[in-house]
CSV table of C-alpha atoms in Angstrom, one decimal:
chain,number,residue,atom,x,y,z
A,292,MET,CA,-14.2,14.8,19.1
A,293,GLN,CA,-11.7,13.0,21.2
A,294,GLY,CA,-13.2,14.5,24.4
A,295,LEU,CA,-16.7,13.1,23.4
A,296,LEU,CA,-15.1,9.6,22.7
A,297,ASP,CA,-13.4,9.6,26.1
A,298,ILE,CA,-16.7,10.3,27.8
A,299,GLN,CA,-18.5,7.6,25.8
A,300,LYS,CA,-15.7,5.1,26.7
A,301,LYS,CA,-16.4,5.7,30.4
A,302,LEU,CA,-20.2,5.9,30.4
A,303,LEU,CA,-21.1,3.6,27.4
A,304,PRO,CA,-18.2,1.3,26.8
A,305,ASP,CA,-20.5,-1.4,25.4
A,306,LEU,CA,-21.9,1.0,22.8
A,307,LEU,CA,-18.5,1.8,21.4
A,308,ASP,CA,-17.6,-1.9,21.3
A,309,VAL,CA,-20.7,-2.6,19.3
A,310,MET,CA,-20.0,0.3,16.9
A,311,VAL,CA,-16.4,-0.9,16.3
A,312,LYS,CA,-17.7,-4.5,15.6
A,313,ARG,CA,-20.3,-3.3,13.1
A,314,TYR,CA,-17.8,-0.9,11.5
A,315,ARG,CA,-15.4,-3.7,11.0
A,316,ILE,CA,-18.1,-5.9,9.4
A,317,LEU,CA,-19.2,-3.1,7.1
A,318,HIS,CA,-15.6,-2.3,6.3
A,319,TYR,CA,-14.8,-5.9,5.3
A,320,ILE,CA,-17.9,-6.3,3.2
A,321,LYS,CA,-17.0,-3.1,1.4
A,322,LEU,CA,-13.5,-4.3,0.6
A,323,MET,CA,-14.4,-7.9,-0.4
A,324,GLN,CA,-18.0,-7.5,-1.9
A,325,PRO,CA,-19.8,-9.6,-2.9
A,326,ILE,CA,-18.9,-11.9,0.0
A,327,GLY,CA,-20.8,-14.8,1.5
A,328,ARG,CA,-21.6,-15.1,5.2
A,329,ARG,CA,-19.4,-18.1,5.9
A,330,SER,CA,-16.4,-16.5,4.3
A,331,LEU,CA,-17.1,-13.3,6.3
A,332,SER,CA,-17.4,-15.2,9.5
A,333,THR,CA,-14.1,-17.0,9.0
A,334,ASN,CA,-12.2,-13.9,8.1
A,335,LEU,CA,-13.6,-11.8,11.0
A,336,GLN,CA,-13.3,-14.7,13.4
A,337,LEU,CA,-17.0,-14.3,14.5
A,338,SER,CA,-19.4,-17.2,14.9
A,339,GLU,CA,-22.0,-17.5,12.2
A,340,ARG,CA,-24.7,-17.1,14.8
A,341,VAL,CA,-23.3,-13.7,16.0
A,342,LEU,CA,-22.5,-12.6,12.4
A,343,ARG,CA,-26.0,-13.5,11.2
A,344,GLY,CA,-27.6,-11.1,13.8
A,345,GLU,CA,-25.2,-8.3,12.9
A,346,VAL,CA,-25.6,-8.4,9.1
A,347,THR,CA,-29.3,-8.7,9.5
A,348,PHE,CA,-29.2,-5.5,11.6
A,349,LEU,CA,-27.1,-3.8,8.9
A,350,LYS,CA,-29.5,-5.0,6.2
A,351,GLU,CA,-32.5,-3.6,8.1
A,352,GLN,CA,-30.8,-0.3,8.4
A,353,GLY,CA,-30.4,-0.2,4.6
A,354,LEU,CA,-26.6,-0.4,4.8
A,355,VAL,CA,-26.1,-3.9,3.3
A,356,HIS,CA,-27.7,-5.7,0.4
A,357,PHE,CA,-28.1,-9.5,0.3
A,358,ALA,CA,-27.9,-11.4,-3.1
A,359,THR,CA,-27.2,-14.9,-4.3
A,360,SER,CA,-23.7,-13.8,-5.1
A,361,GLY,CA,-23.1,-12.5,-1.6
A,362,MET,CA,-23.4,-9.4,0.5
A,363,SER,CA,-22.5,-5.9,-0.7
A,364,VAL,CA,-22.6,-2.4,0.8
A,365,THR,CA,-25.5,-0.1,-0.4
A,366,GLU,CA,-25.0,3.5,-1.4
A,367,GLU,CA,-26.3,4.6,2.0
A,368,GLY,CA,-23.8,2.2,3.6
A,369,GLU,CA,-21.0,3.7,1.6
A,370,GLN,CA,-22.0,7.2,2.8
A,371,LEU,CA,-22.1,6.1,6.4
A,372,PHE,CA,-18.8,4.4,6.1
A,373,SER,CA,-17.2,7.6,4.8
A,374,GLN,CA,-18.7,9.6,7.7
A,375,LEU,CA,-17.4,7.0,10.2
A,376,GLU,CA,-13.8,6.8,9.1
A,377,ASP,CA,-12.4,9.8,10.9
A,378,VAL,CA,-14.3,8.8,14.1
A,379,MET,CA,-13.0,5.3,14.0
A,380,LYS,CA,-9.4,6.4,13.4
A,381,GLU,CA,-9.6,8.3,16.7
A,382,LEU,CA,-11.4,5.4,18.4
A,383,LEU,CA,-8.9,2.8,17.3
A,384,GLY,CA,-5.9,5.0,18.1
A,385,LEU,CA,-4.8,5.2,14.4
A,386,ARG,CA,-4.6,9.0,14.4
A,387,HIS,CA,-2.2,8.9,17.3
A,388,LEU,CA,-0.1,6.3,15.5
A,389,GLU,CA,0.0,8.5,12.3
A,390,MET,CA,1.2,11.6,14.2
A,391,SER,CA,3.8,9.6,16.2
A,392,LEU,CA,5.2,7.9,13.1
A,393,SER,CA,5.3,11.2,11.1
A,394,GLN,CA,7.4,12.8,13.8
A,395,GLN,CA,9.7,9.9,14.4
A,396,LEU,CA,10.3,8.9,10.8
A,397,GLY,CA,10.5,12.5,9.4
A,398,VAL,CA,7.7,11.7,6.9
A,399,LYS,CA,5.4,14.6,6.0
A,400,GLN,CA,2.3,12.5,6.1
A,401,VAL,CA,1.6,9.0,7.4
A,402,LEU,CA,-1.7,7.1,6.8
A,403,VAL,CA,-2.3,4.0,9.0
A,404,VAL,CA,-5.0,1.5,8.3
A,405,ALA,CA,-6.3,-1.1,10.8
A,406,GLY,CA,-5.0,-4.6,10.8
A,407,ASP,CA,-1.9,-6.6,9.9
A,408,SER,CA,-1.3,-7.4,6.2
A,409,ASP,CA,1.0,-10.3,7.2
A,410,GLU,CA,-2.1,-12.0,8.6
A,411,ASP,CA,-5.0,-10.7,6.5
A,412,SER,CA,-4.8,-10.1,2.7
A,413,TRP,CA,-7.7,-7.6,2.9
A,414,VAL,CA,-5.4,-5.2,4.8
A,415,LYS,CA,-3.3,-4.7,1.6
A,416,ARG,CA,-6.5,-3.8,-0.2
A,417,GLU,CA,-7.3,-1.2,2.5
A,418,MET,CA,-3.8,0.2,2.2
A,419,GLY,CA,-4.5,0.3,-1.6
A,420,ARG,CA,-7.7,2.2,-1.1
A,421,ALA,CA,-5.9,4.8,1.1
A,422,CYS,CA,-3.2,5.1,-1.6
A,423,ILE,CA,-5.7,5.6,-4.4
A,424,GLY,CA,-7.4,8.3,-2.4
A,425,GLU,CA,-4.1,10.1,-1.9
A,426,LEU,CA,-3.2,9.7,-5.5
A,427,LYS,CA,-6.5,11.0,-6.8
A,428,ALA,CA,-6.3,14.1,-4.6
A,429,ARG,CA,-3.1,15.1,-6.5
A,430,LEU,CA,-3.7,13.9,-10.1
A,431,ARG,CA,-3.9,16.4,-12.9
A,432,PRO,CA,-4.6,15.8,-16.6
A,433,LYS,CA,-1.6,14.4,-18.5
A,434,ASP,CA,0.3,13.6,-15.3
A,435,VAL,CA,2.7,10.6,-15.6
A,436,VAL,CA,2.6,8.2,-12.6
A,437,ALA,CA,5.4,5.7,-12.2
A,438,VAL,CA,4.7,2.5,-10.2
A,439,MET,CA,7.0,-0.2,-8.9
A,440,GLY,CA,6.3,-3.9,-8.8
A,441,GLY,CA,5.5,-6.3,-5.9
A,442,THR,CA,2.5,-7.9,-4.2
A,443,THR,CA,1.5,-4.8,-2.2
A,444,LEU,CA,1.5,-2.6,-5.4
A,445,ALA,CA,-0.6,-5.3,-7.1
A,446,ALA,CA,-3.2,-4.9,-4.3
A,447,VAL,CA,-3.1,-1.1,-4.7
A,448,ALA,CA,-3.8,-1.4,-8.5
A,449,GLU,CA,-6.9,-3.6,-7.7
A,450,MET,CA,-8.4,-0.7,-5.8
A,451,MET,CA,-8.1,1.9,-8.7
A,452,THR,CA,-11.3,3.2,-10.1
A,453,PRO,CA,-12.0,5.4,-13.1
A,454,ASP,CA,-12.5,9.1,-12.6
A,455,THR,CA,-12.7,12.2,-14.9
A,456,GLN,CA,-9.2,13.3,-13.9
A,457,THR,CA,-7.6,9.9,-14.6
A,458,ARG,CA,-8.5,9.5,-18.3
A,459,GLU,CA,-5.5,11.6,-19.6
A,460,VAL,CA,-3.1,10.2,-17.0
A,461,VAL,CA,-0.3,7.9,-18.2
A,462,PHE,CA,0.9,5.0,-16.0
A,463,VAL,CA,4.4,3.7,-16.5
A,464,PRO,CA,6.6,1.0,-14.8
A,465,ALA,CA,9.3,2.6,-12.7
A,466,ARG,CA,11.8,-0.1,-13.7
A,467,GLY,CA,12.2,-3.2,-15.8
A,468,GLY,CA,10.8,-6.4,-14.4
A,469,LEU,CA,11.0,-9.3,-16.8
A,470,GLY,CA,12.1,-12.4,-14.9
A,471,GLU,CA,9.8,-11.9,-11.9
A,472,GLN,CA,6.3,-13.5,-11.5
A,473,VAL,CA,4.1,-11.8,-14.1
A,474,GLU,CA,1.5,-10.6,-11.7
A,475,ASN,CA,4.2,-8.8,-9.6
A,476,GLN,CA,6.0,-7.1,-12.4
A,477,ALA,CA,5.9,-3.3,-12.7
A,478,ASN,CA,4.7,-3.6,-16.3
A,479,THR,CA,1.7,-5.7,-15.3
A,480,ILE,CA,0.8,-3.5,-12.4
A,481,SER,CA,1.1,-0.2,-14.4
A,482,ALA,CA,-1.2,-1.7,-17.1
A,483,GLU,CA,-3.6,-2.8,-14.4
A,484,PHE,CA,-3.7,0.7,-12.9
A,485,ALA,CA,-4.4,2.1,-16.4
A,486,SER,CA,-7.1,-0.4,-17.2
A,487,ARG,CA,-9.0,0.2,-14.0
A,488,ALA,CA,-8.6,4.0,-14.3
A,489,LYS,CA,-9.6,4.0,-18.0
A,490,ALA,CA,-6.2,5.8,-18.5
A,491,GLN,CA,-3.2,5.3,-20.8
A,492,TYR,CA,0.0,3.3,-20.2
A,493,ARG,CA,3.4,2.5,-21.6
A,494,LEU,CA,5.6,-0.5,-20.9
A,495,LEU,CA,9.3,-1.1,-20.4
A,496,HIS,CA,10.3,-4.5,-21.8
A,497,VAL,CA,13.7,-5.0,-20.2
A,498,PRO,CA,15.0,-7.5,-17.5
A,499,ASP,CA,15.1,-6.4,-13.9
A,500,GLN,CA,18.8,-7.4,-13.4
A,501,LEU,CA,21.4,-6.8,-16.1
A,502,SER,CA,25.0,-7.4,-16.8
A,503,GLU,CA,27.1,-4.3,-17.6
A,504,GLU,CA,27.3,-5.2,-21.3
A,505,ALA,CA,23.5,-5.7,-21.6
A,506,TYR,CA,22.8,-2.5,-19.7
A,507,THR,CA,25.1,-0.5,-21.9
A,508,SER,CA,23.5,-2.0,-25.0
A,509,LEU,CA,19.9,-1.5,-24.0
A,510,VAL,CA,20.1,2.1,-22.8
A,511,LEU,CA,21.3,3.1,-26.2
A,512,GLU,CA,18.1,1.7,-27.9
A,513,PRO,CA,15.9,4.6,-29.1
A,514,SER,CA,12.7,2.9,-27.9
A,515,VAL,CA,14.2,2.3,-24.4
A,516,GLN,CA,15.4,5.9,-24.3
A,517,ASP,CA,12.0,7.2,-25.2
A,518,ILE,CA,10.2,5.3,-22.4
A,519,LEU,CA,13.0,6.2,-19.9
A,520,LYS,CA,12.5,9.9,-20.6
A,521,LEU,CA,8.7,9.4,-20.0
A,522,ILE,CA,9.4,7.5,-16.8
A,523,LYS,CA,11.8,10.1,-15.4
A,524,SER,CA,9.2,12.8,-16.2
A,525,ALA,CA,6.7,11.2,-13.7
A,526,SER,CA,5.2,13.7,-11.2
A,527,THR,CA,4.2,10.9,-8.8
A,528,VAL,CA,6.0,7.7,-7.9
A,529,ILE,CA,4.4,4.8,-6.0
A,530,HIS,CA,6.6,2.1,-4.6
A,531,GLY,CA,6.8,-0.6,-2.0
A,532,ILE,CA,9.5,-1.5,0.5
A,533,GLY,CA,10.8,-5.1,0.6
A,534,ASP,CA,12.5,-7.3,3.1
A,535,ALA,CA,16.1,-7.6,1.8
A,536,GLN,CA,16.5,-11.4,2.1
A,537,MET,CA,13.0,-12.1,0.7
A,538,MET,CA,13.5,-9.8,-2.3
A,539,ALA,CA,16.9,-11.4,-3.1
A,540,GLU,CA,15.5,-14.9,-2.9
A,541,ARG,CA,12.5,-13.9,-5.1
A,542,ARG,CA,14.9,-12.6,-7.7
A,543,ASP,CA,16.8,-15.9,-7.7
A,544,SER,CA,20.0,-14.2,-6.5
A,545,SER,CA,23.1,-16.2,-6.0
A,546,GLY,CA,24.0,-17.8,-2.7
A,547,SER,CA,27.1,-15.7,-2.3
A,548,PHE,CA,25.0,-12.5,-2.7
A,549,ILE,CA,22.4,-13.6,-0.1
A,550,ASP,CA,25.3,-14.4,2.2
A,551,LYS,CA,26.7,-10.9,1.6
A,552,LEU,CA,23.3,-9.4,2.6
A,553,LYS,CA,23.2,-11.5,5.8
A,554,ARG,CA,26.8,-10.6,6.6
A,555,GLU,CA,26.2,-6.8,6.1
A,556,GLU,CA,22.8,-7.0,7.9
A,557,ALA,CA,20.7,-5.8,5.0
A,558,VAL,CA,17.1,-5.4,6.1
A,559,ALA,CA,15.4,-3.4,3.3
A,560,GLU,CA,15.1,-3.1,-0.5
A,561,ALA,CA,13.6,-0.4,-2.6
A,562,PHE,CA,14.4,0.8,-6.2
A,563,GLY,CA,17.0,-2.0,-6.6
A,564,TYR,CA,19.0,-0.7,-3.6
A,565,TYR,CA,19.6,-2.8,-0.4
A,566,PHE,CA,19.9,-1.0,2.9
A,567,ASN,CA,21.2,-2.0,6.3
A,568,ARG,CA,19.5,-1.0,9.6
A,569,ALA,CA,21.2,2.4,9.6
A,570,GLY,CA,19.6,3.2,6.3
A,571,GLN,CA,22.9,3.0,4.4
A,572,PRO,CA,22.9,1.5,0.9
A,573,ILE,CA,25.1,-1.6,0.8
A,574,HIS,CA,24.3,-2.8,-2.7
A,575,LYS,CA,22.8,-1.4,-5.9
A,576,GLN,CA,21.5,-3.5,-8.7
A,577,ARG,CA,22.2,-2.5,-12.2
A,578,THR,CA,18.6,-1.8,-13.5
A,579,ILE,CA,17.0,0.3,-16.1
A,580,GLY,CA,14.4,2.7,-14.8
A,581,LEU,CA,14.0,5.2,-11.9
A,582,GLN,CA,17.0,5.4,-9.6
A,583,LEU,CA,16.9,6.9,-6.1
A,584,ASP,CA,18.8,9.9,-7.4
A,585,ASP,CA,15.8,10.6,-9.7
A,586,LEU,CA,13.5,11.2,-6.7
A,587,GLY,CA,14.0,15.0,-6.6
A,588,GLU,CA,11.9,17.6,-5.0
A,589,HIS,CA,9.6,17.7,-8.1
A,590,LYS,CA,8.4,14.2,-7.6
A,591,TYR,CA,5.7,13.2,-5.1
A,592,VAL,CA,6.7,9.9,-3.6
A,593,ILE,CA,4.2,7.5,-2.0
A,594,SER,CA,5.6,4.5,-0.1
A,595,VAL,CA,3.2,1.6,0.6
A,596,ALA,CA,4.3,-1.1,3.0
A,597,GLY,CA,2.7,-3.0,5.9
A,598,GLY,CA,2.8,-6.0,8.1
A,599,ARG,CA,4.7,-6.5,11.4
A,600,SER,CA,7.5,-8.2,9.4
A,601,LYS,CA,8.2,-5.0,7.4
A,602,ALA,CA,8.8,-2.7,10.3
A,603,GLU,CA,12.6,-2.9,10.2
A,604,ALA,CA,12.6,-2.5,6.4
A,605,ILE,CA,10.4,0.6,6.5
A,606,ALA,CA,12.5,2.2,9.3
A,607,ALA,CA,15.8,1.5,7.4
A,608,TYR,CA,14.5,3.0,4.1
A,609,MET,CA,13.0,6.1,5.7
A,610,LYS,CA,16.3,6.8,7.3
A,611,TYR,CA,17.8,7.1,3.8
A,612,ARG,CA,15.0,8.9,2.1
A,613,PRO,CA,11.8,9.9,3.9
A,614,SER,CA,8.9,9.8,1.5
A,615,ASP,CA,6.2,12.5,1.1
A,616,VAL,CA,3.6,9.9,2.2
A,617,LEU,CA,3.9,6.6,4.0
A,618,ILE,CA,0.9,4.3,3.9
A,619,THR,CA,1.1,1.4,6.3
A,620,ASP,CA,-1.0,-0.8,8.6
A,621,GLU,CA,-1.5,-0.9,12.3
A,622,ALA,CA,0.8,-3.8,13.0
A,623,ALA,CA,3.7,-2.3,11.2
A,624,ALA,CA,3.1,1.1,12.8
A,625,ARG,CA,3.1,-0.3,16.3
A,626,SER,CA,6.2,-2.3,15.6
A,627,LEU,CA,7.9,0.7,14.0
A,628,LEU,CA,7.5,2.7,17.2
A,629,ARG,CA,9.4,-0.1,19.0
A,630,VAL,CA,12.2,-0.5,16.5
A,631,PRO,CA,15.6,0.5,18.1
A,632,GLY,CA,16.4,4.1,17.1
A,633,ASN,CA,12.7,5.0,16.6
A,634,GLU,CA,11.6,5.3,20.2
């Protein structure tokens, strides 16, 4: 496959450029459908005149459907998109990025999607689509899936679709989250996963940050113990990786704590742990839910994080605990390969 692509690049470079452009248009319509032409033009940074010609071509090929609500991808378009994905990964250099990152980070499997989620919100949805594909390939009836909170995981949940194997699955929050914005809480996201999958869910109604006295009291509650037992039985865990400073500020942490993070050069946060560049935990929040020590060999761990700004955070966390799968975007992947210690 790569040999044929190399030949085409030399003999028919314009043909490949056109194919990449039409693939990106089809890709964006698929993620954001139904979508209007003006919105599509703005997001793809193509003039309306150029875009009009391209979407007309796709419509004539039976790949795109026009309606008053906007454009959407037809069934034939969906099939063609699936067939093109592997070819485009080679053509865009994403396959090489996946292999390089897998080797350098010590992660069994890396999936890289095109784009930069710092710049374009649709890239988070594409990471979400990749995550759902990976999750569904492993799901078995009655599996328990634990999910963390955050904006990236919220985008992942939006890409969930019902399937025969999801109906008996139970989605649970991996930790408490009261106090954060509702849409980013693990409770909200696990419920969204379940709703879209036509599956079941359980909630954990406890704050994200606790005093020692409150923690001791809550973990003795029978209802909390029951849900904790279910959470810790999860066969799959899906989580994001946060920028340490940003996460501390989002949780309304004290100024002295934020100063400590800066002083100790914290760059990453995951599971309530803050990590420095060497991947060493420098602080652990007292939380109820999954702890890093709970991620044993019997749990399949999927990390989802992207954007150029997250490269240092991803690198730091993976030094502490490489996941089974890392799903990221092109901008983060290219930056990761330039992060000191990853070359």
